[in-house]
Coordinates of C-alpha atoms and ligand atoms in Angstrom, one line a residue:
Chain D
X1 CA 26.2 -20.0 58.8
X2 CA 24.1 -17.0 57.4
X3 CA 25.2 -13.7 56.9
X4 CA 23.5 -11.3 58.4
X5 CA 21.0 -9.5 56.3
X6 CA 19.4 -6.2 57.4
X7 CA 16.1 -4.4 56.1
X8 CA 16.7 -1.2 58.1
X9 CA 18.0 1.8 56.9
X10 CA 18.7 3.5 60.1
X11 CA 21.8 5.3 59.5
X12 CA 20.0 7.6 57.1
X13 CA 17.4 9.9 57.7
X14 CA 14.0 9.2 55.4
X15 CA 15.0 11.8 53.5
X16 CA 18.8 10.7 52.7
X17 CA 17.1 7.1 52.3
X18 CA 14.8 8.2 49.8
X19 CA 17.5 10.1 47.4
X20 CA 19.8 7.2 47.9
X21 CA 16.9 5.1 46.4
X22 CA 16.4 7.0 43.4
X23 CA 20.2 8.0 42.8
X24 CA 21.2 4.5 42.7
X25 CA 18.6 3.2 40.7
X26 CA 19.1 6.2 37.9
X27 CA 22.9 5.4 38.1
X28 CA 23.1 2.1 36.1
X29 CA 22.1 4.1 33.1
X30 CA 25.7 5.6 33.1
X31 CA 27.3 2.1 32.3
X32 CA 28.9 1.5 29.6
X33 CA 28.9 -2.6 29.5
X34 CA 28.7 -3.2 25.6
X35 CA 29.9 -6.9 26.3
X36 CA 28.1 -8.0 29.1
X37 CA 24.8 -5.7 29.0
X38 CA 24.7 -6.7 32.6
X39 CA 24.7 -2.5 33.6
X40 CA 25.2 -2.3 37.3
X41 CA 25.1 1.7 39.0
X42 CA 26.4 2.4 42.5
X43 CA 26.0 5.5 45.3
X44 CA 27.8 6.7 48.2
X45 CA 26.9 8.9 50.3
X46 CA 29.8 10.4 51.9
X47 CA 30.7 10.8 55.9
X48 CA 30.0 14.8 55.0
X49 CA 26.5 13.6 53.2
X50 CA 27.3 14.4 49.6
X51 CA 26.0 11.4 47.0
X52 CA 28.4 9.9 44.1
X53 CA 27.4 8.1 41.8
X54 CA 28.8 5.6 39.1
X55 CA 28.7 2.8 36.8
X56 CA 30.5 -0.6 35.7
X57 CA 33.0 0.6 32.7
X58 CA 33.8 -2.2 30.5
X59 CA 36.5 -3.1 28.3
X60 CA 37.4 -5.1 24.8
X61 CA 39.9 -7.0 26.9
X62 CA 37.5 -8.5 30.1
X63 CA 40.1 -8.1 32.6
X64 CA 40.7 -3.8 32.4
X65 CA 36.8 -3.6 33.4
X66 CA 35.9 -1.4 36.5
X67 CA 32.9 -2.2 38.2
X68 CA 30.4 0.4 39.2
X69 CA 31.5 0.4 43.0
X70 CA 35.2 0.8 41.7
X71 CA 34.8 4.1 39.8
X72 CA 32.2 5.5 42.0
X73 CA 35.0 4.7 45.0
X74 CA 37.7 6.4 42.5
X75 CA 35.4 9.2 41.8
X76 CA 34.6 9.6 45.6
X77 CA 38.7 9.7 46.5
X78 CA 39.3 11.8 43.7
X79 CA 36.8 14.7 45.2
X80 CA 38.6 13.9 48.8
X81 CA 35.8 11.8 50.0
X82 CA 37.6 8.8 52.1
X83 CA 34.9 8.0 54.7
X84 CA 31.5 6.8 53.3
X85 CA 28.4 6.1 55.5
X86 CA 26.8 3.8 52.8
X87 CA 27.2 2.1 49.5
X88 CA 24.6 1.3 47.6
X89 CA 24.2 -0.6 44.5
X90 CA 21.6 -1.6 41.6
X91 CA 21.2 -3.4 38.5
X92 CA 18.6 -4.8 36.2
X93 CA 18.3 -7.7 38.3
X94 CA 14.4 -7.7 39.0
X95 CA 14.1 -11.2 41.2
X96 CA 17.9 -10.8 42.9
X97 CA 19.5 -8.3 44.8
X98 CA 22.7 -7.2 43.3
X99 CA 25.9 -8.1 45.4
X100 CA 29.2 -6.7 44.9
X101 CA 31.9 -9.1 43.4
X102 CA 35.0 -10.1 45.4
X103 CA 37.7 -7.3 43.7
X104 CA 35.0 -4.3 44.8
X105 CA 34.7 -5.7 48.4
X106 CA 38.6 -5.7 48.2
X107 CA 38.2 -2.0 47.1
X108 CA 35.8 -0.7 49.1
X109 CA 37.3 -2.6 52.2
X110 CA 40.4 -0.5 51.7
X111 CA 39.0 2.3 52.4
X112 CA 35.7 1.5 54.4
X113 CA 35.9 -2.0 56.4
X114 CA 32.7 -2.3 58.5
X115 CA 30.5 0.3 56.2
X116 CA 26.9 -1.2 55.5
X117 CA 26.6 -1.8 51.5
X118 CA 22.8 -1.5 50.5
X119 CA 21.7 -4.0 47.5
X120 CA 18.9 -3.6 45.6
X121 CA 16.5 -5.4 43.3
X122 CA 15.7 -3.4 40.1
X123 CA 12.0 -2.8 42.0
X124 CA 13.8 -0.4 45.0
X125 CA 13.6 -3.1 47.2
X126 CA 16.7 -3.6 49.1
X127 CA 19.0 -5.6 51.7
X128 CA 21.6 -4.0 53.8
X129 CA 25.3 -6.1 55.0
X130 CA 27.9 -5.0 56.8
X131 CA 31.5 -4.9 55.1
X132 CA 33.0 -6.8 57.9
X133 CA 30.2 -9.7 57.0
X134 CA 30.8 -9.3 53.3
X135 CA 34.3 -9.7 53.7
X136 CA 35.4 -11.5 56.6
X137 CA 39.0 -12.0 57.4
X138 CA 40.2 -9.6 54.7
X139 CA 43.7 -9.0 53.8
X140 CA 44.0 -5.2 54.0
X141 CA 46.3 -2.2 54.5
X142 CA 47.8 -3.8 57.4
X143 CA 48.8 -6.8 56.4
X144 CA 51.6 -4.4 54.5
X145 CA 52.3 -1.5 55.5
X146 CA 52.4 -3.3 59.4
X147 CA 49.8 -0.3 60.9
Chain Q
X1 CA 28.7 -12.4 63.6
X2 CA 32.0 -14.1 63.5
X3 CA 33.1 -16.5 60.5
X4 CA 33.0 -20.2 61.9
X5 CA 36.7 -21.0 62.0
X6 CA 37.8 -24.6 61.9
X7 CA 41.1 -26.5 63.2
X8 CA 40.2 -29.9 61.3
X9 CA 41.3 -31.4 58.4
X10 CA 38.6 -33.8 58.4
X11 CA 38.4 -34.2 54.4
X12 CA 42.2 -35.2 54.0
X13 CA 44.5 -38.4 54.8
X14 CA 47.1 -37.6 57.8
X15 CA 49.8 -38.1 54.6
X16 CA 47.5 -36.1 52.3
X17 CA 47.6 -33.3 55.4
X18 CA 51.3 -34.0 55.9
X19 CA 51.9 -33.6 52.2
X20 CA 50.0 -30.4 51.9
X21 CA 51.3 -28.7 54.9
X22 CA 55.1 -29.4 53.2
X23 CA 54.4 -28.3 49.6
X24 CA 52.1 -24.6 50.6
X25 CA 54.7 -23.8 53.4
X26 CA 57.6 -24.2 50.0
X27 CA 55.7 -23.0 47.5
X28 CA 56.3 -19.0 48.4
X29 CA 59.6 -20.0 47.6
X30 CA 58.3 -19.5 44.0
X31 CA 57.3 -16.4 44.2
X32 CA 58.0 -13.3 42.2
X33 CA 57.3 -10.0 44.5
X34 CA 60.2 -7.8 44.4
X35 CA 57.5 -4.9 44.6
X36 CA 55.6 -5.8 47.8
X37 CA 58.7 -8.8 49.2
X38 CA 55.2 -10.1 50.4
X39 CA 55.8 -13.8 49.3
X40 CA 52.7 -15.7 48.9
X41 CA 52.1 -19.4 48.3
X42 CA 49.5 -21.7 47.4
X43 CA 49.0 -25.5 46.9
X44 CA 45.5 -26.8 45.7
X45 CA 44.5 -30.9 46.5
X46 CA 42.9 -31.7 43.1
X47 CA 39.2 -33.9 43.2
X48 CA 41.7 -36.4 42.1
X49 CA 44.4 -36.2 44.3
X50 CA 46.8 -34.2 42.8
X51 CA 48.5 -31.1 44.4
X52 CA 49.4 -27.8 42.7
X53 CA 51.4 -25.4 43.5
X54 CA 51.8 -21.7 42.7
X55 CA 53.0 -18.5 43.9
X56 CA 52.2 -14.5 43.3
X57 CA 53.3 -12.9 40.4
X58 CA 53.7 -9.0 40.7
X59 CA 54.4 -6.3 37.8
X60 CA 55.7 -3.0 37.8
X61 CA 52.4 -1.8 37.0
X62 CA 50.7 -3.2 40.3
X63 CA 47.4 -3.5 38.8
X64 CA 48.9 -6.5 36.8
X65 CA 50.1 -8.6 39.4
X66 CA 48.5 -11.7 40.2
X67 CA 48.0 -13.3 43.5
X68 CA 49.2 -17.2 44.1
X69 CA 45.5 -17.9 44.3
X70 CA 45.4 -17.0 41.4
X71 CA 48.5 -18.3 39.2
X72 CA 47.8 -21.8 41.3
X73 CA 44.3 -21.8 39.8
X74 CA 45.1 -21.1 36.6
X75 CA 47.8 -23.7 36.0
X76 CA 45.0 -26.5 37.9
X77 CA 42.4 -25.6 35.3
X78 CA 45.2 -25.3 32.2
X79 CA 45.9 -29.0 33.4
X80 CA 42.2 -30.4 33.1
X81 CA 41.6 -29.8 37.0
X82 CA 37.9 -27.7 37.8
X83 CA 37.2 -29.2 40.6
X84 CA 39.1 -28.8 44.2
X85 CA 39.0 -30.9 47.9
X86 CA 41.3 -27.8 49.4
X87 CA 42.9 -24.7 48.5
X88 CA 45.8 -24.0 50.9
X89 CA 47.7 -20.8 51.2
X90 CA 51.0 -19.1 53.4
X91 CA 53.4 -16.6 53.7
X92 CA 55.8 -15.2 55.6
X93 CA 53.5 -13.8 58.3
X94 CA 54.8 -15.4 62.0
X95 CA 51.9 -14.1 63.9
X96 CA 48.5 -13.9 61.0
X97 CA 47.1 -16.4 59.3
X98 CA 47.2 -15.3 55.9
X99 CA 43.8 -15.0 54.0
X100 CA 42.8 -14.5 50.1
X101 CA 41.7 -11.1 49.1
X102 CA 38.9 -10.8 47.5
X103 CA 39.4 -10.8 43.6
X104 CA 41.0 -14.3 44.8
X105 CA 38.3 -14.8 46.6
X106 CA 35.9 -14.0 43.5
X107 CA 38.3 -16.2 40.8
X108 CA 38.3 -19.1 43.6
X109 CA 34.2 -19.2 43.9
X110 CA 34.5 -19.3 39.9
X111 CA 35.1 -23.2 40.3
X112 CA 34.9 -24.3 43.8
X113 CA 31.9 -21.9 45.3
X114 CA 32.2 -23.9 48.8
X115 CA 35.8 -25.8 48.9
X116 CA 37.2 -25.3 52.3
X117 CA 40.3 -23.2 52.3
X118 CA 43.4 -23.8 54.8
X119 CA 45.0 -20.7 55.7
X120 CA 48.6 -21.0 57.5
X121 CA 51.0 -18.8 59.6
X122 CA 54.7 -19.7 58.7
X123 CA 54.8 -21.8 61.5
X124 CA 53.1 -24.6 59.7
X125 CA 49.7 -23.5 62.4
X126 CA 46.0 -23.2 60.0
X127 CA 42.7 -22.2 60.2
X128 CA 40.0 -23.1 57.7
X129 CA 37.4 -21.7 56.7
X130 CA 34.8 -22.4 53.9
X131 CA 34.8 -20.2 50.6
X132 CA 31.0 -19.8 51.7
X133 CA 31.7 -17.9 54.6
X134 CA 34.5 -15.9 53.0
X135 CA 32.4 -14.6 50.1
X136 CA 29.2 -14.7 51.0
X137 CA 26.2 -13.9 48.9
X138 CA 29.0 -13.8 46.1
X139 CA 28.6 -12.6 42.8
X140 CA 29.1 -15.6 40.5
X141 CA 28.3 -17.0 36.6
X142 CA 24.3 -17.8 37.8
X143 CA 23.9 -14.1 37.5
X144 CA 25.5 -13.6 34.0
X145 CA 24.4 -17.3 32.4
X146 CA 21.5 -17.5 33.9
X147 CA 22.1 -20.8 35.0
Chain P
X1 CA 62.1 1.1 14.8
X2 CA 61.5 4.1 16.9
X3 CA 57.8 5.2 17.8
X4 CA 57.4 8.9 16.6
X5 CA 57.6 11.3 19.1
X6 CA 56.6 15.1 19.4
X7 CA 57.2 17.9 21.0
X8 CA 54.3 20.1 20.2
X9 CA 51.1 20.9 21.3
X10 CA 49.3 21.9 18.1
X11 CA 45.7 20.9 19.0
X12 CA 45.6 23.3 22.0
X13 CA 45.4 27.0 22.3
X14 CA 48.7 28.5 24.2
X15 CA 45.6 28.9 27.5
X16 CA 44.6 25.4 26.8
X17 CA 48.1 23.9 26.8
X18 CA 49.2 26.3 29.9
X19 CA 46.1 25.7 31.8
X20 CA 46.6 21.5 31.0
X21 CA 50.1 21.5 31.9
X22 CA 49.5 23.4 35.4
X23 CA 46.6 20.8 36.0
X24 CA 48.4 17.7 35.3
X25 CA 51.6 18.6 37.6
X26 CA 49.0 18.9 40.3
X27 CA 46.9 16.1 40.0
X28 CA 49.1 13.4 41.2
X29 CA 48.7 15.4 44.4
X30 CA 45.3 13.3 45.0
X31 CA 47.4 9.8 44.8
X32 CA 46.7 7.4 47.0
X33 CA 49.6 5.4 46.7
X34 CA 51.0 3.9 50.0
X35 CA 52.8 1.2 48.6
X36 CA 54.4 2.0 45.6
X37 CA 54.8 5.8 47.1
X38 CA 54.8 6.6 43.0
X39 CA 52.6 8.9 42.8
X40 CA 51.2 9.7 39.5
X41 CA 48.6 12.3 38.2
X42 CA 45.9 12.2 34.7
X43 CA 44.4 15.1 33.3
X44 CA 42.3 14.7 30.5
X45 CA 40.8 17.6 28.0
X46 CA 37.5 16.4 26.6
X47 CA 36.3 17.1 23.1
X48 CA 33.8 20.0 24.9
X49 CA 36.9 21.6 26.5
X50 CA 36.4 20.6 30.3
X51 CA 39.8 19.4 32.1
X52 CA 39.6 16.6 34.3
X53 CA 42.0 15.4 36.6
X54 CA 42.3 12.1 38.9
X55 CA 45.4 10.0 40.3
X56 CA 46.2 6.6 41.0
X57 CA 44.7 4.8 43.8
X58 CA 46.4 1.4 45.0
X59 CA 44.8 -1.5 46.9
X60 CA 47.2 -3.8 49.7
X61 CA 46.0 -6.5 47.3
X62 CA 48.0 -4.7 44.6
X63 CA 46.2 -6.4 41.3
X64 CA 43.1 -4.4 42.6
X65 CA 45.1 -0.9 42.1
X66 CA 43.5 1.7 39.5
X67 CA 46.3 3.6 37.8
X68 CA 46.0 7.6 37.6
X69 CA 44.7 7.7 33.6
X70 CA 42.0 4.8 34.4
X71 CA 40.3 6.5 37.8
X72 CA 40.5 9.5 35.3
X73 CA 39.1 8.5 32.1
X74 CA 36.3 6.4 34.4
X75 CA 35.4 10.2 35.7
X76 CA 35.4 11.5 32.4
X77 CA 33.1 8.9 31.1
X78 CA 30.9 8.9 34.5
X79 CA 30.4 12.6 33.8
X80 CA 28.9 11.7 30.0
X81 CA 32.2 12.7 28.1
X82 CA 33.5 10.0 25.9
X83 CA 36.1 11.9 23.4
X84 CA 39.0 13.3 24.3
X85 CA 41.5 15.9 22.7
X86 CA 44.5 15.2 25.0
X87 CA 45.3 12.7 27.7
X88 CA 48.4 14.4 29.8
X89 CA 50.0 12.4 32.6
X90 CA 52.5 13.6 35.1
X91 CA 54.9 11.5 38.0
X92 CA 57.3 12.6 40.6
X93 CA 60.2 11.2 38.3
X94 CA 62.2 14.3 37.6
X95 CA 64.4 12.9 35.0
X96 CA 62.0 10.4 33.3
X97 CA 58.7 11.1 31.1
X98 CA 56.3 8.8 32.5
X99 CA 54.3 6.4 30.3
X100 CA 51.0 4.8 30.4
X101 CA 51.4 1.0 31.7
X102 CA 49.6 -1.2 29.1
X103 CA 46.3 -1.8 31.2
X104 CA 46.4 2.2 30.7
X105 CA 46.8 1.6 26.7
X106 CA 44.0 -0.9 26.5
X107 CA 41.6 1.3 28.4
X108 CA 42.3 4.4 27.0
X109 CA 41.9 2.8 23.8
X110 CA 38.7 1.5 24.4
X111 CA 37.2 5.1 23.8
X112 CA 40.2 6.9 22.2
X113 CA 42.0 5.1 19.5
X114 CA 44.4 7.9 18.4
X115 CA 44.5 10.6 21.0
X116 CA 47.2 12.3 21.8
X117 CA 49.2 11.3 25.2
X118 CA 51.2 14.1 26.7
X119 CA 53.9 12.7 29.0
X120 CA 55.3 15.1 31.7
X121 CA 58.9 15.3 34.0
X122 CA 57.8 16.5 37.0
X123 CA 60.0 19.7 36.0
X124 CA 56.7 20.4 33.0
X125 CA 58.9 18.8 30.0
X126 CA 56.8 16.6 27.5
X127 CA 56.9 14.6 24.9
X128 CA 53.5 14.1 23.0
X129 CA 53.2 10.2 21.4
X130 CA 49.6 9.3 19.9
X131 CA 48.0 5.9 21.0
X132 CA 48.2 4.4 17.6
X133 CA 51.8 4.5 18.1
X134 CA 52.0 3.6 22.0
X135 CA 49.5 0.5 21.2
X136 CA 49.3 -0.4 17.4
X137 CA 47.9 -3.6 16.0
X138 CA 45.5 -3.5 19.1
X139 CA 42.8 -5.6 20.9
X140 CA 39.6 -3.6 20.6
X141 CA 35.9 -3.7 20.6
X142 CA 35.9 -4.8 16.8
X143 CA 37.1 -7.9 18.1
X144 CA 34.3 -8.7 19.8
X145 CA 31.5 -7.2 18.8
X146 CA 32.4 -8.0 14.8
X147 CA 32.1 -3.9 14.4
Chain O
X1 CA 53.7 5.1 11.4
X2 CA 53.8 1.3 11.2
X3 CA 54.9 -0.9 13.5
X4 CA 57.6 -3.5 11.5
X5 CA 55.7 -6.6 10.6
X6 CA 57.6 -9.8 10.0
X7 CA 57.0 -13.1 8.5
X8 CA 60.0 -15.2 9.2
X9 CA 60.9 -17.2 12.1
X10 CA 64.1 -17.4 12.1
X11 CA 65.1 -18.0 15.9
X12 CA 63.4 -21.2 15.5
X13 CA 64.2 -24.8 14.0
X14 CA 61.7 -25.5 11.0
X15 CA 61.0 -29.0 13.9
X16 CA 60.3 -26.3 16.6
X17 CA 58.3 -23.8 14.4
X18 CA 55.9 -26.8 13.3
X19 CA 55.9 -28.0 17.1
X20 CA 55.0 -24.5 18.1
X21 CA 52.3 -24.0 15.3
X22 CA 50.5 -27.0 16.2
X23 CA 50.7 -26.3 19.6
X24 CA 49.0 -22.8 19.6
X25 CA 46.3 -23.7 17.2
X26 CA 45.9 -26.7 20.2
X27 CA 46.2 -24.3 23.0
X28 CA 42.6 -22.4 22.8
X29 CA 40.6 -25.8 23.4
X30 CA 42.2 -25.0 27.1
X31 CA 40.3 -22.3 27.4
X32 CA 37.3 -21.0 30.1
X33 CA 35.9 -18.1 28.3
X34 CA 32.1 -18.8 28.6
X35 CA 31.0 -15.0 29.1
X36 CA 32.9 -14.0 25.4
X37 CA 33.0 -17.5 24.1
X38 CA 36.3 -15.6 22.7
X39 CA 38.5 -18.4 22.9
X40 CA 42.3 -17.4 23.3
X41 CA 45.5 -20.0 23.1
X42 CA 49.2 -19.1 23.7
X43 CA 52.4 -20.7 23.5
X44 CA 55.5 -20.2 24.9
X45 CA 59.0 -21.4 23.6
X46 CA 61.2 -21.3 27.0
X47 CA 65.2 -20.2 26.4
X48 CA 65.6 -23.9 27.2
X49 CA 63.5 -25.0 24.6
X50 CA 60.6 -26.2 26.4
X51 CA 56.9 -25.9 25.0
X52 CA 54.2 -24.6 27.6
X53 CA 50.6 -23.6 27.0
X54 CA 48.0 -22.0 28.5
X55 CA 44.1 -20.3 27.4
X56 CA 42.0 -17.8 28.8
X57 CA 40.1 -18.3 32.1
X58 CA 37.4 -15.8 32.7
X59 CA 35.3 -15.0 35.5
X60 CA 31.6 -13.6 36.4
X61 CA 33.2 -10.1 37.1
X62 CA 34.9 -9.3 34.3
X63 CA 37.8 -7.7 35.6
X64 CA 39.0 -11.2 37.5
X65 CA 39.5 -12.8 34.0
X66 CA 42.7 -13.5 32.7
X67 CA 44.0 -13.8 29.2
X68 CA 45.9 -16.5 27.7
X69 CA 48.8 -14.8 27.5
X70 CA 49.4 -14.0 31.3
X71 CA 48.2 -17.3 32.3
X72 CA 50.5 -19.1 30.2
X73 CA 53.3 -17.0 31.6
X74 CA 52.7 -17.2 34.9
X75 CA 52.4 -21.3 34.3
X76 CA 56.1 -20.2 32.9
X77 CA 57.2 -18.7 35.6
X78 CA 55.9 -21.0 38.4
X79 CA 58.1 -24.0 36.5
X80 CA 61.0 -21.4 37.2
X81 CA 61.6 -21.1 33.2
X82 CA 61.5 -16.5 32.8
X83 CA 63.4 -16.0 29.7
X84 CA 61.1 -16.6 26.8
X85 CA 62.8 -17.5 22.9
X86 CA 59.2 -16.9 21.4
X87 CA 55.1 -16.3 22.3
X88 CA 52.4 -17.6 20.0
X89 CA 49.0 -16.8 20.4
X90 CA 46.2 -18.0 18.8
X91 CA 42.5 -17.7 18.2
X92 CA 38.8 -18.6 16.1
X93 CA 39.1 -15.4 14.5
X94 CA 39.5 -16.7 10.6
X95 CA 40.8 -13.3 8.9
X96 CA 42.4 -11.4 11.9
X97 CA 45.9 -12.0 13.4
X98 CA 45.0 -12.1 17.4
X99 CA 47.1 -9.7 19.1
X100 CA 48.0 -9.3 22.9
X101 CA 46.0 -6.7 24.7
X102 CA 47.5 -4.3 26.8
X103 CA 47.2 -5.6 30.0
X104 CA 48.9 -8.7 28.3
X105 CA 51.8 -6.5 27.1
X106 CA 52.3 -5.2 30.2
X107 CA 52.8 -8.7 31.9
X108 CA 55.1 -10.1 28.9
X109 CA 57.3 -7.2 29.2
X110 CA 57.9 -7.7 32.9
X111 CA 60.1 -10.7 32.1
X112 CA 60.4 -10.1 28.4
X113 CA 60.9 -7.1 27.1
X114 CA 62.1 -7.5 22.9
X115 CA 60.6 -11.2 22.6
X116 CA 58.9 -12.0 19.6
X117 CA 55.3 -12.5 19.2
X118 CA 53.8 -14.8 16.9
X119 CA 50.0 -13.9 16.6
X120 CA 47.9 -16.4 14.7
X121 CA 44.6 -17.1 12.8
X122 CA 43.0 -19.7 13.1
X123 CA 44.2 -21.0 9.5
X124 CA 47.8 -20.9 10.8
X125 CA 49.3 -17.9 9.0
X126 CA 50.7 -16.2 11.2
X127 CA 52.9 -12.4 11.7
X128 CA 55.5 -11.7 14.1
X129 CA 56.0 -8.5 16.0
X130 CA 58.5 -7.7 18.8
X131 CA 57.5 -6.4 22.3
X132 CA 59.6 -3.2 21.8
X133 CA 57.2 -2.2 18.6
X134 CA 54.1 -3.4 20.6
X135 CA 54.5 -1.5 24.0
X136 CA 57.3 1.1 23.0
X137 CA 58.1 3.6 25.8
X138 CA 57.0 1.1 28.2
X139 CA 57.0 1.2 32.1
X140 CA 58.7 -1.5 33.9
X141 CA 60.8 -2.6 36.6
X142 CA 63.3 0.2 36.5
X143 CA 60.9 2.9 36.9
X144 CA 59.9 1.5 40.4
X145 CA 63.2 -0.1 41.8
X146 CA 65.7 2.4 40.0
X147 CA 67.4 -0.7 38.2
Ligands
LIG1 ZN1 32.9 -5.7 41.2
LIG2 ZN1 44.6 -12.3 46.0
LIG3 ZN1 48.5 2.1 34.2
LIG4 ZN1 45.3 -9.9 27.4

């Protein structure tokens, strides 16, 4: 099996594309990763088409890092955002595009389960996958609280 | 896109299946989860044979807790075990298969970035599904070592 | 031994200290906490004099929760502040001052080794205990980066 | 303030204090830490005299690793052993005692709240500190299930 990979951007008008771009790309320079120097930035724009943005927040002790999709998602629910048309992330990756690691899908899945997450190479180009592919068969809300 | 969703056991002995099937559907039984009384459990067949067992692990503060994924890795690797022929998990769900979120899903890829994982109702029923699928285009050490 | 504990709010002006303690009671109104349904509020004066507010926001996979002063100092550091005069924090619990978990401690300490942490009743009741007390002989960026 | 430092071990046999010793210096060859290449041992002395060990396993994304302290615990736990006599930890640092980090306190308090730790060097000289001094006004169990 593949997962489906998209190179549209069709939810967005040119203009929304085009300050997504250059938001997300700018964003990495927020991080603060002194141990890994692997700076990763992240935007949302919002169901009401506002754009957050963030960066991966390390920490002495590895395991109290937040990743750049987890405090831009904070930041986003702290300003009452809860529905998100896209995600997009960047790094300084030039040859790969940047992917989300498995406790941000489990973040962002809370609140947004099929939303499409845009990658991008350090260049501005990008790939687009759904949530739902990124994250199949997730254990979510629920799974808990029985909704 | 669906996730291909298998019913075999194909890489295991009927007794090694048997076995398994037994020791996942106990091992909840060593769970600590008086936060959630969501009772997870996980048994791992080692590349030699071995199974290990584990359960979650909660904490007041819930950011702390640790999945059975997760405590089941850990004591495989603390015993000299990195490389996996199944990961098996249950809980006390009669009607869902239960499935690994995704920081399990992330720690799991660590070692074994294609090992199928057997997920089971309480009923002793499973579905497996490769780690592949279930984190695709995962974030993983290549991207931070370069390897 | 008994960790010092005080009861006054020295470094702030009397509008300062009012303005904090109103902010803090309300933040924990932006919780998102459907499993614990303990909801708890951060708000944060930075050295430049800007109060910023967050909550905790929990995850069905509960290790993938953010607690209310870690979504808050992630904000604070998003938006380019990175010292802090107070760090207040405010629960529901009426007859209890709550206190930072230790994923809290470690994080806070990662950019504020002795700041002050105000700890509310839900009734506005403090106590003030500095981080050097609430974490001493701590795990820190000397550690790793041989500063 | 100073947190009370001591250098005895005095709720240990001089046999179990050299078995412990030996062990904790043994414990960080365990470990998976090749992001930091911080490498982290702990021992545990069970209430029924039992030795277990355990390192730190990290992980691509930062925030999935786990200390040595929490897997070692949770490799306690899952053998059904959760009252703790004493917890070593060790590490390569030559002229610093290694000390738990917060999200580590946090996770030893859960099931231990006054145990002793014995933090290392590398030489083997060693301090001991109790959890009460090194995560005082801590929150735990009782605050969430009114214990
Ligand atoms: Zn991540
Ligand atoms: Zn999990
Ligand atoms: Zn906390
Ligand atoms: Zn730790």
């Amino acid at each position: 099996m593949t997962v489906p990979i998209h190179k549209d951007h069709t939810e967005l008008t040119e203009d929304q594309f085009n300050t997504l771009s250059e938001e997300v790309l700018k964003a990495k320079s927020l991080s603060y990763s002194p141990y890994s120097k692997f700076r990763v930035g992240c935007t949302i724009l919002t169901a009401s088409n506002e754009f957050i943005s963030g960066a991966n927040i390390e920490n002495a002790s590895y395991g109290a890092s937040i990743c750049a999709e987890r405090t831009t998602i904070s930041k986003a629910i702290l300003s009452g955002h809860t529905t998100f048309k896209v995600i997009a992330i960047s790094s300084d990756q030039e040859d790969d595009f940047i992917s989300p690691c498995g406790i941000c899908r489990q973040v962002i899945r809370e609140f947004a389960k099929d939303v499409p997450v845009y990658m991008f190479k350090s260049s501005g180009e990008f790939i687009k996958v759904y949530m739902n592919d990124l994250l199949p068969l997730s254990f979510g809300p629920e799974n808990l609280l029985g909704e």
